[in-house]
């Protein structure tokens, strides 16, 4: 597990802007002021990967969305503890490993490494800690016993009257069940967002199989007391290898999926923590069940719930079961990692993100605009901010509209609009033979732009993006474009000297149609991509 310290956690005091941070809460369906349990600190639990197969961009969207949220909190001066789990024991892992002739733990390890590589390639900060489910079986057994003792769980016996290994949470024993998703008799969605989620994925409180979330065998047993009861502990199947069985007072078996996250979040963040996050498809049943069992155990649990919307492709949720998942490795073979990250973080975390060539083309164009400005301004100033200067810019030195957008439930589209407006103004300033005072302003603009980009993990001069194999392809493309455009400018100058203004205008028009702006100055012509 990657537990290296995060240098961004070095802030010792909160920004004055920290008290203005407002975030959405799935349970209350409102955007409210964020008030941490412990002043100056944020405790955050994110449901991580079930490591059954290679990651696709749908998985990574949630990780990167919370990466931006975390980076903004760090910029505000909070010390952030982020726990992101790994589910390394699961029916799908067992079944796929058996089909492939693998040990289940071997398969889990292979794909855990793939997920870690994908997170790293796309610039996600490492979590504070990344616990595996299989490393926390004692805590899970303790939680089951606690629920049994408090009358919120029951053991299913065998025909002989001995514990079978199946233990269920008794939903009828907990009247507050449904507090997260606000179910109405198990059939009606709570709000517009929930209705959209349910139309594309699991229906609320259903026990029937569907294409997105096949029902666990344990959830269909006739021995359950009620149809909504869910498995805390699951009896071993005859096909389960011995290494996937744990002996307990309630029988041999392995943990239920929902139990795992409650036990691990409690282990590292305590009985109360600030935020529980994950993908929208986890809202029900996973997070609803986590919430119920944790509160029933007597814990305060998460004070706020945040969910990221799905990545869709042609209107369908990106999912392995539908065969439309684009693996991260495939996407990164076709596009620079910076471009892929930009595409995934440039849409508000609660908005559906339609994946396709148009989105990636727009992200590539954004890169060209950004790197063009950064390089051009740096050349004019004969200066670039250091990484330390970029990362230590306080929020009160960032554009007010940018700060307001980020503090209003992380509205990244509005924040990026401020960033590009800053670039446009700076480009205009550079076009007009700037004075010394205007060069000082340009210096500040360059620092602000890179600082804003860094909050999205997108500073193009961050060493992460210029490592071999990451920034080289884009840099080579920019240099090739520069050579082609400069040849066009040379031909245009020749035409103008020959008073062939029709040809000169045709060259300008051709470049303009390609999205290239020409700047004529007394010292010659230069170019940049349109803003």
mmCIF file of N, CA, C and O in Angstrom, residues 166-255:
data_model
loop_
_atom_site.group_PDB
_atom_site.id
_atom_site.type_symbol
_atom_site.label_atom_id
_atom_site.label_comp_id
_atom_site.label_asym_id
_atom_site.label_seq_id
_atom_site.Cartn_x
_atom_site.Cartn_y
_atom_site.Cartn_z
ATOM 1 N N UNK A 166 -24.357 -18.226 7.657
ATOM 2 C CA UNK A 166 -25.110 -17.102 7.097
ATOM 3 C C UNK A 166 -25.660 -16.238 8.233
ATOM 4 O O UNK A 166 -26.383 -16.736 9.110
ATOM 5 N N UNK A 167 -25.292 -14.957 8.204
ATOM 6 C CA UNK A 167 -25.784 -14.001 9.194
ATOM 7 C C UNK A 167 -26.361 -12.816 8.427
ATOM 8 O O UNK A 167 -25.734 -12.299 7.499
ATOM 9 N N UNK A 168 -27.557 -12.385 8.834
ATOM 10 C CA UNK A 168 -28.234 -11.294 8.141
ATOM 11 C C UNK A 168 -28.512 -10.124 9.074
ATOM 12 O O UNK A 168 -28.745 -10.313 10.283
ATOM 13 N N UNK A 169 -28.510 -8.939 8.484
ATOM 14 C CA UNK A 169 -28.974 -7.760 9.204
ATOM 15 C C UNK A 169 -30.493 -7.759 9.152
ATOM 16 O O UNK A 169 -31.091 -7.946 8.083
ATOM 17 N N UNK A 170 -31.126 -7.527 10.301
ATOM 18 C CA UNK A 170 -32.587 -7.527 10.397
ATOM 19 C C UNK A 170 -33.087 -6.109 10.159
ATOM 20 O O UNK A 170 -33.097 -5.272 11.060
ATOM 21 N N UNK A 171 -33.512 -5.823 8.933
ATOM 22 C CA UNK A 171 -33.926 -4.468 8.562
ATOM 23 C C UNK A 171 -35.120 -4.006 9.384
ATOM 24 O O UNK A 171 -35.213 -2.836 9.790
ATOM 25 N N UNK A 172 -36.066 -4.903 9.684
ATOM 26 C CA UNK A 172 -37.246 -4.517 10.459
ATOM 27 C C UNK A 172 -36.873 -4.040 11.858
ATOM 28 O O UNK A 172 -37.618 -3.277 12.477
ATOM 29 N N UNK A 173 -35.717 -4.448 12.345
ATOM 30 C CA UNK A 173 -35.281 -4.052 13.692
ATOM 31 C C UNK A 173 -34.737 -2.631 13.715
ATOM 32 O O UNK A 173 -34.472 -2.091 14.793
ATOM 33 N N UNK A 174 -34.561 -2.044 12.540
ATOM 34 C CA UNK A 174 -33.952 -0.711 12.466
ATOM 35 C C UNK A 174 -34.895 0.221 11.688
ATOM 36 O O UNK A 174 -34.861 0.304 10.467
ATOM 37 N N UNK A 175 -35.783 0.915 12.396
ATOM 38 C CA UNK A 175 -36.796 1.749 11.723
ATOM 39 C C UNK A 175 -36.210 2.862 10.857
ATOM 40 O O UNK A 175 -36.877 3.342 9.933
ATOM 41 N N UNK A 176 -34.974 3.272 11.128
ATOM 42 C CA UNK A 176 -34.359 4.350 10.352
ATOM 43 C C UNK A 176 -33.814 3.878 9.008
ATOM 44 O O UNK A 176 -33.247 4.681 8.245
ATOM 45 N N UNK A 177 -33.992 2.611 8.687
ATOM 46 C CA UNK A 177 -33.483 2.107 7.410
ATOM 47 C C UNK A 177 -34.104 2.900 6.253
ATOM 48 O O UNK A 177 -35.314 3.101 6.198
ATOM 49 N N UNK A 178 -33.256 3.349 5.328
ATOM 50 C CA UNK A 178 -33.706 4.157 4.208
ATOM 51 C C UNK A 178 -33.417 5.635 4.381
ATOM 52 O O UNK A 178 -33.784 6.450 3.528
ATOM 53 N N UNK A 179 -32.718 5.998 5.472
ATOM 54 C CA UNK A 179 -32.456 7.413 5.752
ATOM 55 C C UNK A 179 -31.547 8.059 4.706
ATOM 56 O O UNK A 179 -31.596 9.276 4.520
ATOM 57 N N UNK A 180 -30.753 7.277 4.022
ATOM 58 C CA UNK A 180 -29.852 7.842 3.015
ATOM 59 C C UNK A 180 -30.578 8.098 1.698
ATOM 60 O O UNK A 180 -30.491 9.179 1.116
ATOM 61 N N UNK A 181 -31.296 7.103 1.216
ATOM 62 C CA UNK A 181 -31.925 7.216 -0.104
ATOM 63 C C UNK A 181 -33.404 7.590 -0.037
ATOM 64 O O UNK A 181 -34.035 7.767 -1.081
ATOM 65 N N UNK A 182 -33.975 7.686 1.187
ATOM 66 C CA UNK A 182 -35.350 8.158 1.364
ATOM 67 C C UNK A 182 -36.330 7.323 0.549
ATOM 68 O O UNK A 182 -37.143 7.849 -0.221
ATOM 69 N N UNK A 183 -36.250 6.023 0.741
ATOM 70 C CA UNK A 183 -37.151 5.145 0.001
ATOM 71 C C UNK A 183 -38.590 5.324 0.469
ATOM 72 O O UNK A 183 -38.838 5.574 1.641
ATOM 73 N N UNK A 184 -39.496 5.188 -0.463
ATOM 74 C CA UNK A 184 -40.923 5.204 -0.153
ATOM 75 C C UNK A 184 -41.490 3.843 -0.533
ATOM 76 O O UNK A 184 -41.725 3.558 -1.697
ATOM 77 N N UNK A 185 -41.673 3.020 0.449
ATOM 78 C CA UNK A 185 -42.174 1.651 0.297
ATOM 79 C C UNK A 185 -41.335 0.829 -0.671
ATOM 80 O O UNK A 185 -41.812 -0.139 -1.253
ATOM 81 N N UNK A 186 -40.083 1.233 -0.852
ATOM 82 C CA UNK A 186 -39.171 0.444 -1.669
ATOM 83 C C UNK A 186 -39.422 0.510 -3.148
ATOM 84 O O UNK A 186 -38.885 -0.288 -3.893
ATOM 85 N N UNK A 187 -40.248 1.451 -3.608
ATOM 86 C CA UNK A 187 -40.552 1.463 -5.043
ATOM 87 C C UNK A 187 -40.313 2.809 -5.702
ATOM 88 O O UNK A 187 -40.100 2.862 -6.906
ATOM 89 N N UNK A 188 -40.370 3.887 -4.954
ATOM 90 C CA UNK A 188 -40.297 5.218 -5.546
ATOM 91 C C UNK A 188 -38.962 5.881 -5.229
ATOM 92 O O UNK A 188 -38.544 5.925 -4.076
ATOM 93 N N UNK A 189 -38.316 6.418 -6.248
ATOM 94 C CA UNK A 189 -37.042 7.088 -6.041
ATOM 95 C C UNK A 189 -37.246 8.369 -5.241
ATOM 96 O O UNK A 189 -38.293 9.018 -5.302
ATOM 97 N N UNK A 190 -36.202 8.763 -4.506
ATOM 98 C CA UNK A 190 -36.320 9.890 -3.591
ATOM 99 C C UNK A 190 -36.297 11.235 -4.298
ATOM 100 O O UNK A 190 -36.924 12.183 -3.843
ATOM 101 N N UNK A 191 -35.572 11.353 -5.382
ATOM 102 C CA UNK A 191 -35.425 12.647 -6.040
ATOM 103 C C UNK A 191 -35.043 12.424 -7.497
ATOM 104 O O UNK A 191 -34.931 11.286 -7.964
ATOM 105 N N UNK A 192 -34.858 13.531 -8.226
ATOM 106 C CA UNK A 192 -34.560 13.429 -9.655
ATOM 107 C C UNK A 192 -33.266 12.683 -9.915
ATOM 108 O O UNK A 192 -33.175 11.853 -10.820
ATOM 109 N N UNK A 193 -32.234 12.966 -9.113
ATOM 110 C CA UNK A 193 -30.958 12.284 -9.291
ATOM 111 C C UNK A 193 -31.112 10.781 -9.051
ATOM 112 O O UNK A 193 -30.598 9.958 -9.801
ATOM 113 N N UNK A 194 -31.832 10.441 -7.994
ATOM 114 C CA UNK A 194 -32.047 9.027 -7.698
ATOM 115 C C UNK A 194 -32.850 8.341 -8.790
ATOM 116 O O UNK A 194 -32.573 7.194 -9.165
ATOM 117 N N UNK A 195 -33.846 9.049 -9.328
ATOM 118 C CA UNK A 195 -34.656 8.465 -10.405
ATOM 119 C C UNK A 195 -33.801 8.172 -11.625
ATOM 120 O O UNK A 195 -33.941 7.125 -12.267
ATOM 121 N N UNK A 196 -32.899 9.099 -11.952
ATOM 122 C CA UNK A 196 -32.012 8.878 -13.092
ATOM 123 C C UNK A 196 -31.106 7.680 -12.837
ATOM 124 O O UNK A 196 -30.923 6.824 -13.706
ATOM 125 N N UNK A 197 -30.559 7.610 -11.627
ATOM 126 C CA UNK A 197 -29.696 6.481 -11.294
ATOM 127 C C UNK A 197 -30.447 5.166 -11.397
ATOM 128 O O UNK A 197 -29.957 4.186 -11.955
ATOM 129 N N UNK A 198 -31.663 5.164 -10.870
ATOM 130 C CA UNK A 198 -32.433 3.927 -10.873
ATOM 131 C C UNK A 198 -32.848 3.500 -12.273
ATOM 132 O O UNK A 198 -32.956 2.314 -12.574
ATOM 133 N N UNK A 199 -33.055 4.475 -13.167
ATOM 134 C CA UNK A 199 -33.441 4.135 -14.534
ATOM 135 C C UNK A 199 -32.288 3.510 -15.300
ATOM 136 O O UNK A 199 -32.494 2.782 -16.272
ATOM 137 N N UNK A 200 -31.064 3.767 -14.832
ATOM 138 C CA UNK A 200 -29.878 3.265 -15.534
ATOM 139 C C UNK A 200 -29.228 2.096 -14.811
ATOM 140 O O UNK A 200 -28.316 1.473 -15.324
ATOM 141 N N UNK A 201 -29.663 1.822 -13.605
ATOM 142 C CA UNK A 201 -28.995 0.791 -12.827
ATOM 143 C C UNK A 201 -29.947 0.115 -11.879
ATOM 144 O O UNK A 201 -31.132 -0.030 -12.169
ATOM 145 N N UNK A 202 -29.462 -0.289 -10.705
ATOM 146 C CA UNK A 202 -30.304 -1.046 -9.772
ATOM 147 C C UNK A 202 -31.518 -0.256 -9.330
ATOM 148 O O UNK A 202 -31.422 0.921 -9.012
ATOM 149 N N UNK A 203 -32.676 -0.884 -9.337
ATOM 150 C CA UNK A 203 -33.866 -0.252 -8.794
ATOM 151 C C UNK A 203 -33.807 -0.314 -7.276
ATOM 152 O O UNK A 203 -33.250 -1.244 -6.696
ATOM 153 N N UNK A 204 -34.396 0.676 -6.632
ATOM 154 C CA UNK A 204 -34.359 0.722 -5.176
ATOM 155 C C UNK A 204 -35.115 -0.470 -4.579
ATOM 156 O O UNK A 204 -36.213 -0.801 -4.980
ATOM 157 N N UNK A 205 -34.438 -1.107 -3.617
ATOM 158 C CA UNK A 205 -35.052 -2.178 -2.819
ATOM 159 C C UNK A 205 -35.536 -3.356 -3.647
ATOM 160 O O UNK A 205 -36.539 -3.979 -3.330
ATOM 161 N N UNK A 206 -34.851 -3.648 -4.720
ATOM 162 C CA UNK A 206 -35.254 -4.788 -5.539
ATOM 163 C C UNK A 206 -34.428 -6.011 -5.176
ATOM 164 O O UNK A 206 -33.287 -5.901 -4.747
ATOM 165 N N UNK A 207 -34.996 -7.169 -5.311
ATOM 166 C CA UNK A 207 -34.236 -8.401 -5.124
ATOM 167 C C UNK A 207 -34.168 -9.196 -6.415
ATOM 168 O O UNK A 207 -33.835 -10.378 -6.416
ATOM 169 N N UNK A 208 -34.495 -8.562 -7.516
ATOM 170 C CA UNK A 208 -34.404 -9.246 -8.796
ATOM 171 C C UNK A 208 -33.111 -8.875 -9.495
ATOM 172 O O UNK A 208 -32.598 -7.776 -9.334
ATOM 173 N N UNK A 209 -32.604 -9.794 -10.289
ATOM 174 C CA UNK A 209 -31.353 -9.540 -10.990
ATOM 175 C C UNK A 209 -31.566 -8.471 -12.052
ATOM 176 O O UNK A 209 -32.653 -8.320 -12.592
ATOM 177 N N UNK A 210 -30.520 -7.716 -12.336
ATOM 178 C CA UNK A 210 -30.569 -6.774 -13.438
ATOM 179 C C UNK A 210 -29.193 -6.723 -14.065
ATOM 180 O O UNK A 210 -28.215 -7.212 -13.517
ATOM 181 N N UNK A 211 -29.092 -6.097 -15.235
ATOM 182 C CA UNK A 211 -27.857 -6.160 -16.005
ATOM 183 C C UNK A 211 -26.705 -5.420 -15.353
ATOM 184 O O UNK A 211 -25.551 -5.664 -15.688
ATOM 185 N N UNK A 212 -27.006 -4.501 -14.402
ATOM 186 C CA UNK A 212 -25.932 -3.738 -13.799
ATOM 187 C C UNK A 212 -25.425 -4.365 -12.496
ATOM 188 O O UNK A 212 -24.273 -4.209 -12.135
ATOM 189 N N UNK A 213 -26.309 -4.968 -11.742
ATOM 190 C CA UNK A 213 -25.924 -5.434 -10.416
ATOM 191 C C UNK A 213 -26.574 -6.780 -10.115
ATOM 192 O O UNK A 213 -27.579 -6.852 -9.419
ATOM 193 N N UNK A 214 -26.026 -7.848 -10.661
ATOM 194 C CA UNK A 214 -26.601 -9.167 -10.398
ATOM 195 C C UNK A 214 -26.710 -9.432 -8.899
ATOM 196 O O UNK A 214 -25.819 -9.087 -8.141
ATOM 197 N N UNK A 215 -27.799 -10.014 -8.480
ATOM 198 C CA UNK A 215 -28.037 -10.241 -7.060
ATOM 199 C C UNK A 215 -27.088 -11.306 -6.524
ATOM 200 O O UNK A 215 -26.817 -12.312 -7.161
ATOM 201 N N UNK A 216 -26.573 -11.076 -5.327
ATOM 202 C CA UNK A 216 -25.739 -12.042 -4.632
ATOM 203 C C UNK A 216 -26.600 -13.246 -4.249
ATOM 204 O O UNK A 216 -27.753 -13.101 -3.827
ATOM 205 N N UNK A 217 -26.046 -14.440 -4.383
ATOM 206 C CA UNK A 217 -26.800 -15.642 -4.031
ATOM 207 C C UNK A 217 -27.337 -15.582 -2.605
ATOM 208 O O UNK A 217 -28.444 -16.046 -2.320
ATOM 209 N N UNK A 218 -26.541 -15.003 -1.689
ATOM 210 C CA UNK A 218 -26.948 -14.954 -0.288
ATOM 211 C C UNK A 218 -28.193 -14.105 -0.081
ATOM 212 O O UNK A 218 -28.922 -14.289 0.898
ATOM 213 N N UNK A 219 -28.462 -13.175 -0.992
ATOM 214 C CA UNK A 219 -29.607 -12.290 -0.843
ATOM 215 C C UNK A 219 -30.923 -12.942 -1.271
ATOM 216 O O UNK A 219 -31.991 -12.358 -1.083
ATOM 217 N N UNK A 220 -30.850 -14.116 -1.854
ATOM 218 C CA UNK A 220 -32.067 -14.765 -2.354
ATOM 219 C C UNK A 220 -32.469 -15.985 -1.525
ATOM 220 O O UNK A 220 -33.425 -16.671 -1.874
ATOM 221 N N UNK A 221 -31.769 -16.238 -0.424
ATOM 222 C CA UNK A 221 -32.068 -17.419 0.378
ATOM 223 C C UNK A 221 -33.445 -17.302 1.024
ATOM 224 O O UNK A 221 -33.809 -16.256 1.573
ATOM 225 N N UNK A 222 -34.179 -18.387 0.994
ATOM 226 C CA UNK A 222 -35.523 -18.403 1.587
ATOM 227 C C UNK A 222 -35.460 -18.293 3.105
ATOM 228 O O UNK A 222 -36.461 -17.947 3.751
ATOM 229 N N UNK A 223 -34.289 -18.556 3.685
ATOM 230 C CA UNK A 223 -34.151 -18.532 5.140
ATOM 231 C C UNK A 223 -34.088 -17.128 5.721
ATOM 232 O O UNK A 223 -34.092 -16.962 6.939
ATOM 233 N N UNK A 224 -34.045 -16.114 4.865
ATOM 234 C CA UNK A 224 -34.056 -14.745 5.385
ATOM 235 C C UNK A 224 -35.407 -14.439 6.028
ATOM 236 O O UNK A 224 -36.449 -14.882 5.542
ATOM 237 N N UNK A 225 -35.371 -13.630 7.089
ATOM 238 C CA UNK A 225 -36.618 -13.267 7.750
ATOM 239 C C UNK A 225 -37.429 -12.282 6.918
ATOM 240 O O UNK A 225 -38.669 -12.302 6.963
ATOM 241 N N UNK A 226 -36.749 -11.397 6.212
ATOM 242 C CA UNK A 226 -37.440 -10.398 5.411
ATOM 243 C C UNK A 226 -36.724 -10.188 4.097
ATOM 244 O O UNK A 226 -35.507 -10.382 4.003
ATOM 245 N N UNK A 227 -37.432 -9.771 3.052
ATOM 246 C CA UNK A 227 -36.813 -9.648 1.735
ATOM 247 C C UNK A 227 -35.726 -8.581 1.673
ATOM 248 O O UNK A 227 -34.848 -8.654 0.817
ATOM 249 N N UNK A 228 -35.778 -7.569 2.568
ATOM 250 C CA UNK A 228 -34.772 -6.511 2.525
ATOM 251 C C UNK A 228 -33.540 -6.829 3.360
ATOM 252 O O UNK A 228 -32.542 -6.117 3.288
ATOM 253 N N UNK A 229 -33.589 -7.882 4.168
ATOM 254 C CA UNK A 229 -32.433 -8.246 4.993
ATOM 255 C C UNK A 229 -31.243 -8.569 4.104
ATOM 256 O O UNK A 229 -31.396 -9.181 3.037
ATOM 257 N N UNK A 230 -30.072 -8.156 4.526
ATOM 258 C CA UNK A 230 -28.879 -8.347 3.702
ATOM 259 C C UNK A 230 -27.798 -9.090 4.478
ATOM 260 O O UNK A 230 -27.757 -9.082 5.708
ATOM 261 N N UNK A 231 -26.926 -9.745 3.727
ATOM 262 C CA UNK A 231 -25.929 -10.625 4.323
ATOM 263 C C UNK A 231 -24.822 -9.822 4.990
ATOM 264 O O UNK A 231 -24.199 -8.952 4.376
ATOM 265 N N UNK A 232 -24.570 -10.143 6.252
ATOM 266 C CA UNK A 232 -23.401 -9.633 6.970
ATOM 267 C C UNK A 232 -22.240 -10.610 6.824
ATOM 268 O O UNK A 232 -21.096 -10.205 6.613
ATOM 269 N N UNK A 233 -22.559 -11.880 6.960
ATOM 270 C CA UNK A 233 -21.564 -12.948 6.821
ATOM 271 C C UNK A 233 -22.179 -14.027 5.963
ATOM 272 O O UNK A 233 -23.375 -14.313 6.088
ATOM 273 N N UNK A 234 -21.408 -14.601 5.051
ATOM 274 C CA UNK A 234 -21.934 -15.546 4.063
ATOM 275 C C UNK A 234 -21.285 -16.917 4.239
ATOM 276 O O UNK A 234 -20.052 -17.016 4.297
ATOM 277 N N UNK A 235 -22.118 -17.926 4.337
ATOM 278 C CA UNK A 235 -21.604 -19.288 4.512
ATOM 279 C C UNK A 235 -20.743 -19.694 3.322
ATOM 280 O O UNK A 235 -21.008 -19.310 2.175
ATOM 281 N N UNK A 236 -19.718 -20.464 3.585
ATOM 282 C CA UNK A 236 -18.843 -20.952 2.515
ATOM 283 C C UNK A 236 -19.628 -21.826 1.545
ATOM 284 O O UNK A 236 -20.479 -22.634 1.944
ATOM 285 N N UNK A 237 -19.345 -21.637 0.267
ATOM 286 C CA UNK A 237 -19.917 -22.495 -0.761
ATOM 287 C C UNK A 237 -19.001 -23.700 -0.948
ATOM 288 O O UNK A 237 -17.795 -23.626 -0.682
ATOM 289 N N UNK A 238 -19.553 -24.816 -1.441
ATOM 290 C CA UNK A 238 -18.696 -25.987 -1.686
ATOM 291 C C UNK A 238 -17.532 -25.678 -2.628
ATOM 292 O O UNK A 238 -16.470 -26.296 -2.530
ATOM 293 N N UNK A 239 -17.733 -24.702 -3.525
ATOM 294 C CA UNK A 239 -16.681 -24.378 -4.498
ATOM 295 C C UNK A 239 -15.642 -23.415 -3.945
ATOM 296 O O UNK A 239 -14.619 -23.174 -4.608
ATOM 297 N N UNK A 240 -15.879 -22.837 -2.778
ATOM 298 C CA UNK A 240 -14.921 -21.874 -2.224
ATOM 299 C C UNK A 240 -13.641 -22.568 -1.797
ATOM 300 O O UNK A 240 -13.696 -23.592 -1.078
ATOM 301 N N UNK A 241 -12.490 -22.064 -2.182
ATOM 302 C CA UNK A 241 -11.229 -22.647 -1.714
ATOM 303 C C UNK A 241 -11.077 -22.451 -0.206
ATOM 304 O O UNK A 241 -11.672 -21.539 0.382
ATOM 305 N N UNK A 242 -10.267 -23.281 0.408
ATOM 306 C CA UNK A 242 -10.081 -23.192 1.854
ATOM 307 C C UNK A 242 -9.479 -21.859 2.265
ATOM 308 O O UNK A 242 -9.726 -21.372 3.375
ATOM 309 N N UNK A 243 -8.704 -21.248 1.368
ATOM 310 C CA UNK A 243 -8.078 -19.972 1.697
ATOM 311 C C UNK A 243 -9.074 -18.816 1.718
ATOM 312 O O UNK A 243 -8.735 -17.710 2.146
ATOM 313 N N UNK A 244 -10.315 -19.064 1.247
ATOM 314 C CA UNK A 244 -11.347 -18.032 1.246
ATOM 315 C C UNK A 244 -12.419 -18.328 2.286
ATOM 316 O O UNK A 244 -13.579 -17.918 2.140
ATOM 317 N N UNK A 245 -12.049 -19.047 3.352
ATOM 318 C CA UNK A 245 -12.992 -19.392 4.413
ATOM 319 C C UNK A 245 -12.393 -18.984 5.761
ATOM 320 O O UNK A 245 -11.212 -19.221 6.011
ATOM 321 N N UNK A 246 -13.219 -18.371 6.584
ATOM 322 C CA UNK A 246 -12.789 -17.993 7.917
ATOM 323 C C UNK A 246 -13.760 -18.587 8.927
ATOM 324 O O UNK A 246 -14.984 -18.498 8.759
ATOM 325 N N UNK A 247 -13.222 -19.221 9.977
ATOM 326 C CA UNK A 247 -14.051 -19.835 11.018
ATOM 327 C C UNK A 247 -14.470 -18.793 12.040
ATOM 328 O O UNK A 247 -13.650 -17.979 12.504
ATOM 329 N N UNK A 248 -15.765 -18.806 12.364
ATOM 330 C CA UNK A 248 -16.319 -17.843 13.322
ATOM 331 C C UNK A 248 -17.307 -18.569 14.233
ATOM 332 O O UNK A 248 -17.702 -19.706 13.949
ATOM 333 N N UNK A 249 -17.743 -17.925 15.320
ATOM 334 C CA UNK A 249 -18.766 -18.554 16.175
ATOM 335 C C UNK A 249 -20.075 -18.790 15.444
ATOM 336 O O UNK A 249 -20.888 -19.606 15.887
ATOM 337 N N UNK A 250 -20.294 -18.073 14.334
ATOM 338 C CA UNK A 250 -21.557 -18.254 13.608
ATOM 339 C C UNK A 250 -21.371 -19.064 12.331
ATOM 340 O O UNK A 250 -22.230 -19.069 11.465
ATOM 341 N N UNK A 251 -20.241 -19.770 12.224
ATOM 342 C CA UNK A 251 -20.020 -20.678 11.112
ATOM 343 C C UNK A 251 -18.907 -20.236 10.188
ATOM 344 O O UNK A 251 -18.452 -19.087 10.220
ATOM 345 N N UNK A 252 -18.453 -21.162 9.356
ATOM 346 C CA UNK A 252 -17.383 -20.875 8.396
ATOM 347 C C UNK A 252 -17.942 -20.077 7.217
ATOM 348 O O UNK A 252 -19.022 -20.365 6.712
ATOM 349 N N UNK A 253 -17.184 -19.079 6.798
ATOM 350 C CA UNK A 253 -17.639 -18.299 5.666
ATOM 351 C C UNK A 253 -16.729 -17.117 5.393
ATOM 352 O O UNK A 253 -15.541 -17.140 5.716
ATOM 353 N N UNK A 254 -17.299 -16.079 4.816
ATOM 354 C CA UNK A 254 -16.535 -14.864 4.489
ATOM 355 C C UNK A 254 -17.460 -13.663 4.582
ATOM 356 O O UNK A 254 -18.687 -13.810 4.621
ATOM 357 N N UNK A 255 -16.884 -12.474 4.655
ATOM 358 C CA UNK A 255 -17.706 -11.293 4.932
ATOM 359 C C UNK A 255 -18.604 -10.902 3.773
ATOM 360 O O UNK A 255 -18.288 -11.116 2.601
#
